[in-house]
PDB file of C-alpha atoms in Angstrom:
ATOM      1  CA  UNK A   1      12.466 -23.241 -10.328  1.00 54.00           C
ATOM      2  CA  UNK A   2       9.587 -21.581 -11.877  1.00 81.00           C
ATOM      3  CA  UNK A   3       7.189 -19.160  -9.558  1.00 93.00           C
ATOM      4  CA  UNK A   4       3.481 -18.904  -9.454  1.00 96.00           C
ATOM      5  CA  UNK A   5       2.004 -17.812 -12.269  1.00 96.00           C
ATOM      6  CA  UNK A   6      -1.081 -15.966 -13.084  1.00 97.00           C
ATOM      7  CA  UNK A   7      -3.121 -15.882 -16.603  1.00 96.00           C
ATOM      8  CA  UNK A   8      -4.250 -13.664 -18.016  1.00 97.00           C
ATOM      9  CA  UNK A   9      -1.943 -10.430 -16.743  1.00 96.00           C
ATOM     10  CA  UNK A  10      -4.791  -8.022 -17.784  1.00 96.00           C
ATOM     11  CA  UNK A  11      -8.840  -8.179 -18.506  1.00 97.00           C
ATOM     12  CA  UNK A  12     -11.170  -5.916 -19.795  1.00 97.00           C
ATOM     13  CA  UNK A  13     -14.275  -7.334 -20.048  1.00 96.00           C
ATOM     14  CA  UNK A  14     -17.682  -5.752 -20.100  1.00 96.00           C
ATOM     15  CA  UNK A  15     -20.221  -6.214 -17.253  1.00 96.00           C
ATOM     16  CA  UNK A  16     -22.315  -8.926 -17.040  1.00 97.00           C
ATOM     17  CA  UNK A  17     -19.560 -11.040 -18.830  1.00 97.00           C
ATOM     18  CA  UNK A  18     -18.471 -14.371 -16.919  1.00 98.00           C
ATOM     19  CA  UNK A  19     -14.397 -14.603 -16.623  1.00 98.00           C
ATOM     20  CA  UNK A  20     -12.016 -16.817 -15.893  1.00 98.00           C
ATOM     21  CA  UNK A  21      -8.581 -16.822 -13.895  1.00 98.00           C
ATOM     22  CA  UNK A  22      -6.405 -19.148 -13.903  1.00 98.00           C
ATOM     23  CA  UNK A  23      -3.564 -20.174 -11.270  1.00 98.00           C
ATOM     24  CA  UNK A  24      -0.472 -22.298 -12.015  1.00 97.00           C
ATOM     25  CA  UNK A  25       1.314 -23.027  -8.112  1.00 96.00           C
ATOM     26  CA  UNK A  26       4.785 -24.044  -7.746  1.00 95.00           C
ATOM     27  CA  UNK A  27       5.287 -27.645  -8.114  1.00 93.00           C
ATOM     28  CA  UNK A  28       4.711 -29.256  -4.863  1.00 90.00           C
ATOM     29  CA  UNK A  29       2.626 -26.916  -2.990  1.00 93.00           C
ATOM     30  CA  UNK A  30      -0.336 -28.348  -1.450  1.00 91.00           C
ATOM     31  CA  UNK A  31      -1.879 -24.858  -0.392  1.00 91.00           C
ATOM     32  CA  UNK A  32      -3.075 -22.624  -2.744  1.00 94.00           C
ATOM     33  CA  UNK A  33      -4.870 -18.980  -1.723  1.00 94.00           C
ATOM     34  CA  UNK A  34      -6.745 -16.369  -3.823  1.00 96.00           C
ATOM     35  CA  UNK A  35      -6.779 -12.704  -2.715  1.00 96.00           C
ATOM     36  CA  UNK A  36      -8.089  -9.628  -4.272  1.00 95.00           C
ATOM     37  CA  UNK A  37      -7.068  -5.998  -4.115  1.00 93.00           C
ATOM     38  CA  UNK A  38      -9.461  -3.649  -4.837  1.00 91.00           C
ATOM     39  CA  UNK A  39      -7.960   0.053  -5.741  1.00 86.00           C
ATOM     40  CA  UNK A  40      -6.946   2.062  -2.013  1.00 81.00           C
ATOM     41  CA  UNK A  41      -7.652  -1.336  -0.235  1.00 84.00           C
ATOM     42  CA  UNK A  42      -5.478  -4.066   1.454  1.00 85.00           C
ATOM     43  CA  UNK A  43      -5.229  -7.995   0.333  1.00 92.00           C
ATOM     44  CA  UNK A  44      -8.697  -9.755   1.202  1.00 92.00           C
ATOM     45  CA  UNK A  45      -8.934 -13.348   1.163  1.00 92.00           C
ATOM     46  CA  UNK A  46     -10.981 -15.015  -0.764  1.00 95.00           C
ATOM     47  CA  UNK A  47     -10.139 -18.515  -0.939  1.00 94.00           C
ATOM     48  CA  UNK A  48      -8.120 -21.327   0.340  1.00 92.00           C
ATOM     49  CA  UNK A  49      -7.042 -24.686  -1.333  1.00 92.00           C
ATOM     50  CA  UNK A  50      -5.165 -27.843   0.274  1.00 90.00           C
ATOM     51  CA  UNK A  51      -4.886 -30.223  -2.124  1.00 90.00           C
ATOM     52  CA  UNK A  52      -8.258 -29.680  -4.030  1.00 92.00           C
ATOM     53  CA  UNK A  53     -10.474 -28.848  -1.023  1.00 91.00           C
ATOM     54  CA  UNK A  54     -11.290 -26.083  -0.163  1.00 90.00           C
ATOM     55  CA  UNK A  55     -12.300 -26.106   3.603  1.00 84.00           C
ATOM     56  CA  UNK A  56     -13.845 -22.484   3.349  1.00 79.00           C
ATOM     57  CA  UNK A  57     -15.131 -20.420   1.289  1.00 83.00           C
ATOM     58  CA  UNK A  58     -16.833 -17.783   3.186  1.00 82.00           C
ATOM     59  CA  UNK A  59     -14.086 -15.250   1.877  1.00 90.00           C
ATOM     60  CA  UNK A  60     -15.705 -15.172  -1.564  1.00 94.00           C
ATOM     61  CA  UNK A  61     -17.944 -12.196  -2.124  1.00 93.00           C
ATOM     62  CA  UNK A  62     -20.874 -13.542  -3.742  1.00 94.00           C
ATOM     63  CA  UNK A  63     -22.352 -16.771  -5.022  1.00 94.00           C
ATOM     64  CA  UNK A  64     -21.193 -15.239  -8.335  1.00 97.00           C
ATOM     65  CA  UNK A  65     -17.656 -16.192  -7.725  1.00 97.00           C
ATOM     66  CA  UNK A  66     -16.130 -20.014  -7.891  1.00 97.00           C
ATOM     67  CA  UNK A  67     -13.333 -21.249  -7.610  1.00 97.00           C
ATOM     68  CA  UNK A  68     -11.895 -25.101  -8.035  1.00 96.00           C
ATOM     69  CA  UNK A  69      -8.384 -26.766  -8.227  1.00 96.00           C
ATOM     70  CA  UNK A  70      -7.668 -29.808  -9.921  1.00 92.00           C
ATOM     71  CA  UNK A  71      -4.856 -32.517  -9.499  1.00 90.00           C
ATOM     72  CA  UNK A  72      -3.657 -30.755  -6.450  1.00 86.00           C
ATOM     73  CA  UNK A  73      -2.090 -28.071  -9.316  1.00 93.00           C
ATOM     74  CA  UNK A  74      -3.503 -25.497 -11.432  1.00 96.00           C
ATOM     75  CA  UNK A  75      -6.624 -23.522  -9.934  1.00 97.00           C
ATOM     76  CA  UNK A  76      -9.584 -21.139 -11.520  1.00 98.00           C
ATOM     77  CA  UNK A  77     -11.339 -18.240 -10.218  1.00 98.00           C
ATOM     78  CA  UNK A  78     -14.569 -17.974 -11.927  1.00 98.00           C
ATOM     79  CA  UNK A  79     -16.382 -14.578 -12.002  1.00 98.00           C
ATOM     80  CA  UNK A  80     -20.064 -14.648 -13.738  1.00 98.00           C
ATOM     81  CA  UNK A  81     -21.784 -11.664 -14.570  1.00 97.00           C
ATOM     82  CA  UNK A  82     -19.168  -9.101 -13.803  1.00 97.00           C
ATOM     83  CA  UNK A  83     -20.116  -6.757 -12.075  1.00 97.00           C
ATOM     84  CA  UNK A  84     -18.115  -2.801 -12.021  1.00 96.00           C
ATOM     85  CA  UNK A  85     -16.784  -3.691  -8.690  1.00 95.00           C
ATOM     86  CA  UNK A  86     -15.019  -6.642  -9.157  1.00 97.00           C
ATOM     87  CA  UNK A  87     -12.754  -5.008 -10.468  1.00 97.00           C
ATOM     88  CA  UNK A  88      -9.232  -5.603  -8.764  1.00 96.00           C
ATOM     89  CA  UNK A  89      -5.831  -7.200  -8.827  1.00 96.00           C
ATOM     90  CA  UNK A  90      -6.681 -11.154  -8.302  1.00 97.00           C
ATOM     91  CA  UNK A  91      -3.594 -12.423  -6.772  1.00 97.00           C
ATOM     92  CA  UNK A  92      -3.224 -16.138  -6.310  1.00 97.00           C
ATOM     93  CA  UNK A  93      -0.216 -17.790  -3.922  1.00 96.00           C
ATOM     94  CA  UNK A  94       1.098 -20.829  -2.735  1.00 95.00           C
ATOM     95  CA  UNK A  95       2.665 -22.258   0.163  1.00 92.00           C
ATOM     96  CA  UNK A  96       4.423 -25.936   1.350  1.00 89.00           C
ATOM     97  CA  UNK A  97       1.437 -26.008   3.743  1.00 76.00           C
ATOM     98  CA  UNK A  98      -1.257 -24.354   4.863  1.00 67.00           C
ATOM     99  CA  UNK A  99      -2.036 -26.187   8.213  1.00 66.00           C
ATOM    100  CA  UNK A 100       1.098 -24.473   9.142  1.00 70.00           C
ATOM    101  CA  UNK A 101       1.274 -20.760   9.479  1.00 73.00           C
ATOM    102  CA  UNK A 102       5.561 -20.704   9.433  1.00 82.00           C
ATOM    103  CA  UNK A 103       5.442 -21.090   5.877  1.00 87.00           C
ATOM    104  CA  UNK A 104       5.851 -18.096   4.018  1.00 92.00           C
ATOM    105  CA  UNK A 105       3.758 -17.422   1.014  1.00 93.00           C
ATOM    106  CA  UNK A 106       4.348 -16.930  -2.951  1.00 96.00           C
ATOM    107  CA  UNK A 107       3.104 -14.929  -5.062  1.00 97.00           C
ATOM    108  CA  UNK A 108       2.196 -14.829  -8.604  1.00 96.00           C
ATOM    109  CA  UNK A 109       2.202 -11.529 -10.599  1.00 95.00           C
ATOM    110  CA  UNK A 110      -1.430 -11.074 -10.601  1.00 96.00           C
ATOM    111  CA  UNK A 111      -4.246 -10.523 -12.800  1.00 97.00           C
ATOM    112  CA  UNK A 112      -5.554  -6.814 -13.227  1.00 96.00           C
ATOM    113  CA  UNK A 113      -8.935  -7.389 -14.142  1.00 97.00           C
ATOM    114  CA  UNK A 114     -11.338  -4.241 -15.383  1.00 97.00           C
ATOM    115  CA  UNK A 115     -14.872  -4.398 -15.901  1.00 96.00           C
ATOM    116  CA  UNK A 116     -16.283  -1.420 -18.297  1.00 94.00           C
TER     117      UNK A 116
ATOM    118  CA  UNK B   1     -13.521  -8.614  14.413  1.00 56.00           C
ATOM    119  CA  UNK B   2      -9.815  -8.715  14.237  1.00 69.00           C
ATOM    120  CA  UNK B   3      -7.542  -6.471  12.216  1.00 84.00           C
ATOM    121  CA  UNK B   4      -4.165  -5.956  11.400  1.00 91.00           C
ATOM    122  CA  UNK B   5      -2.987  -2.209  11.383  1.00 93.00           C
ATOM    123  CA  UNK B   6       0.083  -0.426   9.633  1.00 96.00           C
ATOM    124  CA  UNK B   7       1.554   2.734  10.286  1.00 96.00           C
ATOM    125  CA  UNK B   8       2.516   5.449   8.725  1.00 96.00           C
ATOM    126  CA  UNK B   9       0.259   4.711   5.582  1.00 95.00           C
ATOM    127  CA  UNK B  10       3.265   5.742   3.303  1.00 96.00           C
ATOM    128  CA  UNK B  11       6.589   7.595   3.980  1.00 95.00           C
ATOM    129  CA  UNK B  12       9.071   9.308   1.880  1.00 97.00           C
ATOM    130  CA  UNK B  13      12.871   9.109   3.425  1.00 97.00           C
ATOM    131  CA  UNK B  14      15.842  10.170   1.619  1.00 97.00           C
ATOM    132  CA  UNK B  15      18.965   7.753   0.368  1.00 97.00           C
ATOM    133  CA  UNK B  16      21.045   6.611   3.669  1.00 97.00           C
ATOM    134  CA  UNK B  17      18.306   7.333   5.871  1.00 97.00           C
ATOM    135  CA  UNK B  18      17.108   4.420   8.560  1.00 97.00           C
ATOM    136  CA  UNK B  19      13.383   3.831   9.023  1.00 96.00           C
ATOM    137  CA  UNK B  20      10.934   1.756  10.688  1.00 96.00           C
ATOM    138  CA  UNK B  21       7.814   0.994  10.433  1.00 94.00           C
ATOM    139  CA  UNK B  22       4.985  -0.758  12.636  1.00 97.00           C
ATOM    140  CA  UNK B  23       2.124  -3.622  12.237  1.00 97.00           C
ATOM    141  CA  UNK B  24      -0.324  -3.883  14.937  1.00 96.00           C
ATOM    142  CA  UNK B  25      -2.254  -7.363  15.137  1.00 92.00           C
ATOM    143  CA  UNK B  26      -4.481  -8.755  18.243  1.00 88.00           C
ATOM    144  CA  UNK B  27      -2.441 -10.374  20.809  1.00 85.00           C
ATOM    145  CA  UNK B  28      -4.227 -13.569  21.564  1.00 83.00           C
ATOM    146  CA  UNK B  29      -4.389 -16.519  20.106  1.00 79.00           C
ATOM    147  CA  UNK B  30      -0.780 -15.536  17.981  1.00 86.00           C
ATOM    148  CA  UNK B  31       0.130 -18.037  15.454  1.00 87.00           C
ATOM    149  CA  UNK B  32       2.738 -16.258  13.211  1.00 90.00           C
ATOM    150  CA  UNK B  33       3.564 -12.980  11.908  1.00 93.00           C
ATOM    151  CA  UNK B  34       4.754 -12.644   8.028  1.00 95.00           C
ATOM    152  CA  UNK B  35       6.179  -9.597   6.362  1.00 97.00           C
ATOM    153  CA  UNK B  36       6.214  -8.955   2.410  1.00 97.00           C
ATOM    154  CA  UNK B  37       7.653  -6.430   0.496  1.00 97.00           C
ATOM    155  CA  UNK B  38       5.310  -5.526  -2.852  1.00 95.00           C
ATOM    156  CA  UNK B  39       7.023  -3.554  -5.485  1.00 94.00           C
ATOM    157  CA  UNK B  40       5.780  -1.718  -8.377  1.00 90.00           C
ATOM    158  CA  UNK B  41       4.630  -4.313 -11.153  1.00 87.00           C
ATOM    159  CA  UNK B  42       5.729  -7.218  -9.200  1.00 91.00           C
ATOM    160  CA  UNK B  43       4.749  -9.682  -7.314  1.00 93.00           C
ATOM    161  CA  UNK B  44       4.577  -9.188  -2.987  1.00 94.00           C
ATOM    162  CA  UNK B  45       7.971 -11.354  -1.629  1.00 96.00           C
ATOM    163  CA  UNK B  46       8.244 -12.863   1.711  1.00 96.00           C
ATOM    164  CA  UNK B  47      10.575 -11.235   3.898  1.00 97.00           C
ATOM    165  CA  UNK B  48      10.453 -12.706   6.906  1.00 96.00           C
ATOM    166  CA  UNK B  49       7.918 -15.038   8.817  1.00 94.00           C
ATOM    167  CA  UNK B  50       8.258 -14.616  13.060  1.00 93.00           C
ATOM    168  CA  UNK B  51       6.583 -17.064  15.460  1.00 90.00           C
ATOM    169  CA  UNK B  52       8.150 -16.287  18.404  1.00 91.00           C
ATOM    170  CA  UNK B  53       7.832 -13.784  21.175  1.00 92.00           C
ATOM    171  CA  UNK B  54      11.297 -11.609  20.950  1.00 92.00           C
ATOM    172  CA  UNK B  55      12.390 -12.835  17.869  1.00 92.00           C
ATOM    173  CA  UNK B  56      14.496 -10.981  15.597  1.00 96.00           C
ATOM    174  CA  UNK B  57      14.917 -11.598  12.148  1.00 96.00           C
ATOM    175  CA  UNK B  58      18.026 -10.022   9.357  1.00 97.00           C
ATOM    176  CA  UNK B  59      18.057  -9.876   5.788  1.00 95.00           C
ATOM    177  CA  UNK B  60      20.483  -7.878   4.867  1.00 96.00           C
ATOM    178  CA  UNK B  61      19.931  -4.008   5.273  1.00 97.00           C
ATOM    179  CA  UNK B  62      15.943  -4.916   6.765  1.00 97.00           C
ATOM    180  CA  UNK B  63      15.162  -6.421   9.950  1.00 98.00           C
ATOM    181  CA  UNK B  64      12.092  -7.274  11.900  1.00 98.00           C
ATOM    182  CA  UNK B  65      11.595  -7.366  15.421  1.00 98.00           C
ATOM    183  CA  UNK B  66       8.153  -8.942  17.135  1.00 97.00           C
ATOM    184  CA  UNK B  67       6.418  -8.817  20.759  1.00 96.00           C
ATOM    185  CA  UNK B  68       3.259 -10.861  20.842  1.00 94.00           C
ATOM    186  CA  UNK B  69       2.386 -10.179  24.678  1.00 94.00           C
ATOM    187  CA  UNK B  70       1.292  -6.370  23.186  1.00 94.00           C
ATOM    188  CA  UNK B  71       0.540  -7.277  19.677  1.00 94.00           C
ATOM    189  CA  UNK B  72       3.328  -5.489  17.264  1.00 95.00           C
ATOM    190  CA  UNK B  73       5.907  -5.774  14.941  1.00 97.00           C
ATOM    191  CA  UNK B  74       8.736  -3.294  13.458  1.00 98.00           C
ATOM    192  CA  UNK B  75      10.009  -3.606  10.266  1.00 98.00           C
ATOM    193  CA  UNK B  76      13.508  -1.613  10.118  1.00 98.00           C
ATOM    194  CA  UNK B  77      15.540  -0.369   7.194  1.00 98.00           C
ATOM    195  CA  UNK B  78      19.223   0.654   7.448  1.00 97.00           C
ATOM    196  CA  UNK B  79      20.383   2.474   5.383  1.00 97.00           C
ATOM    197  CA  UNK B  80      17.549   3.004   2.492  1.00 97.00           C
ATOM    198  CA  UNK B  81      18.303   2.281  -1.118  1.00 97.00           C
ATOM    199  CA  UNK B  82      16.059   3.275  -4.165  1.00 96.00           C
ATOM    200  CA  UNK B  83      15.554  -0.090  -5.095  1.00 95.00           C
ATOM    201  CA  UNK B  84      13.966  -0.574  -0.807  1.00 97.00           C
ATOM    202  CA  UNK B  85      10.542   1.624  -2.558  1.00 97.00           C
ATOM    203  CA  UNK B  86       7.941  -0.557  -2.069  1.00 97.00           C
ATOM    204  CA  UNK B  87       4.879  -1.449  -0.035  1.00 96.00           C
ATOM    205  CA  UNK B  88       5.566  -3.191   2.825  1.00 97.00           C
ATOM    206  CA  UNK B  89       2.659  -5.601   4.283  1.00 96.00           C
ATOM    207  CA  UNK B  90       2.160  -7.545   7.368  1.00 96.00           C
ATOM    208  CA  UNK B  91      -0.256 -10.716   7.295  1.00 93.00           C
ATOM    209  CA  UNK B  92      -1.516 -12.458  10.511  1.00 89.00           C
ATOM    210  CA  UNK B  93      -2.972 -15.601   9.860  1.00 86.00           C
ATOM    211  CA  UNK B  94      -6.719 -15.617  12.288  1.00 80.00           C
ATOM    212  CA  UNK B  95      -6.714 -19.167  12.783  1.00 71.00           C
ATOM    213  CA  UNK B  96      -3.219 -20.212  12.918  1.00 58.00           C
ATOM    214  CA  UNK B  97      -3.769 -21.806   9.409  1.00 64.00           C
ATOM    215  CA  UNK B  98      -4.951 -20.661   6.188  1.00 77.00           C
ATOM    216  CA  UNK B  99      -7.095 -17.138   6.339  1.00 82.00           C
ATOM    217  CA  UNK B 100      -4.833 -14.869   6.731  1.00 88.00           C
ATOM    218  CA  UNK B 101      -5.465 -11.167   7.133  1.00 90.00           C
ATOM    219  CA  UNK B 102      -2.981  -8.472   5.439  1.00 93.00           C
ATOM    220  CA  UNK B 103      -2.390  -4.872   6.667  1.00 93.00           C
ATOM    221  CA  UNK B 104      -2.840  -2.041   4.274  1.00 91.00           C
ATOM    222  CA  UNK B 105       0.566  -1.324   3.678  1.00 94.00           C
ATOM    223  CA  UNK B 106       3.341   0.804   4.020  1.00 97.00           C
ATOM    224  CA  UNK B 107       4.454   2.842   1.255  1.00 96.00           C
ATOM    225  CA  UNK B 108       7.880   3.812   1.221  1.00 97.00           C
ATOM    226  CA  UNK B 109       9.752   5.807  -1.465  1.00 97.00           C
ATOM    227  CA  UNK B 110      13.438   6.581  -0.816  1.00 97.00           C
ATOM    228  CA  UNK B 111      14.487   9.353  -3.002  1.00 95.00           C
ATOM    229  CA  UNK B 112      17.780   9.555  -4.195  1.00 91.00           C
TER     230      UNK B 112
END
């Protein structure tokens, strides 16, 4: 069946632009996660999703970053007024559940996002 | 603050060589252990996830091996391949659910 995929592959945008990234899960996944890799660093969390709630969102850098999911599906990172250091890979994955930590996670290709 | 560690950073090994690698985590409160392998342009893949104390896990040429009571894991390759180069990350999840924490990463590149 079809993986997790990530829109768009690449940004540029310049800074102070809002953007948007959008997450399509595998069908059936109630747990949804956003990372981030910023260049020479590991995966930080950002976010976590079951079903459309997200029960924290203390991973999120700033109050300039949102996120939602709707219909227990497709989710949207929401970056306003870019800033030179958000720029990373934005990786977004899925798992059966997330009150469970035996259940491995998957990926989606990522978004490489670049603010000028 | 807890933190997952990998070592070496990166490695270079040549075609036919073994090699292991290690991920440090803290040793209380253990949930679960996963490993993913994240090659070039694609997306990171689960390899394995461990939950118990002395478990061993195969698949294929890679293996894993984990001991909670002193807070590591070893990731072993037999027998290295070209197609094995990759960065290899361990994730410990800090509250047995959701927020996970990932390792830096292993590079390795097997030359052929």
């Amino acid at each position: 069946g079809a993986g997790v995929s990530q829109s768009p592959s690449n940004k540029v945008t310049e800074k102070g632009k809002d953007v948007e990234l959008r997450c399509d899960p595998i069908s059936g996944h109630t747990a949804l996660y956003w990372y981030r890799q910023s260049l020479g660093q590991g995966l930080e969390f950002l976010i976590y999703f079951q079903g459309n709630s997200a029960p924290d969102k203390s991973g999120l850098p700033s109050d300039r970053f949102s996120a939602e999911r709707t219909g227990g599906s497709v989710s949207t990172l929401t970056i306003q007024r870019t800033q030179q250091e958000d720029s990373a890979v934005y990786l977004c994955a899925s798992s059966t559940r997330g009150t469970v930590s035996n259940q491995p996670q998957h990926f989606g290709d990522g978004t490489r996002l670049s603010i000028l | 603050i807890l933190n997952v560690e990998q070592s070496p950073q990166s490695l270079h090994v040549q075609e036919g060589d073994s090699t292991n690698f290690t991920c440090s985590f803290p040793s209380s409160n253990f949930y679960a252990l996963h490993w993913y392998r994240w090659e070039t342009a694609k997306s990171p893949e689960a390899l394995f996830v461990m939950t118990l104390n002395g478990d061993e896990k195969k698949k294929g040429r890679i293996s894993a091996t984990l001991n909670t009571k002193e807070g590591y894991s070893y990731l072993y390759i037999k027998g290295s391949q070209p197609e094995d180069s990759a960065t290899y990350l361990c994730a410990f999840p800090t509250s047995g659910t959701y927020k996970y924490i990932f390792g830096t990463g292993t590079r390795l590149k097997v030359l052929a």
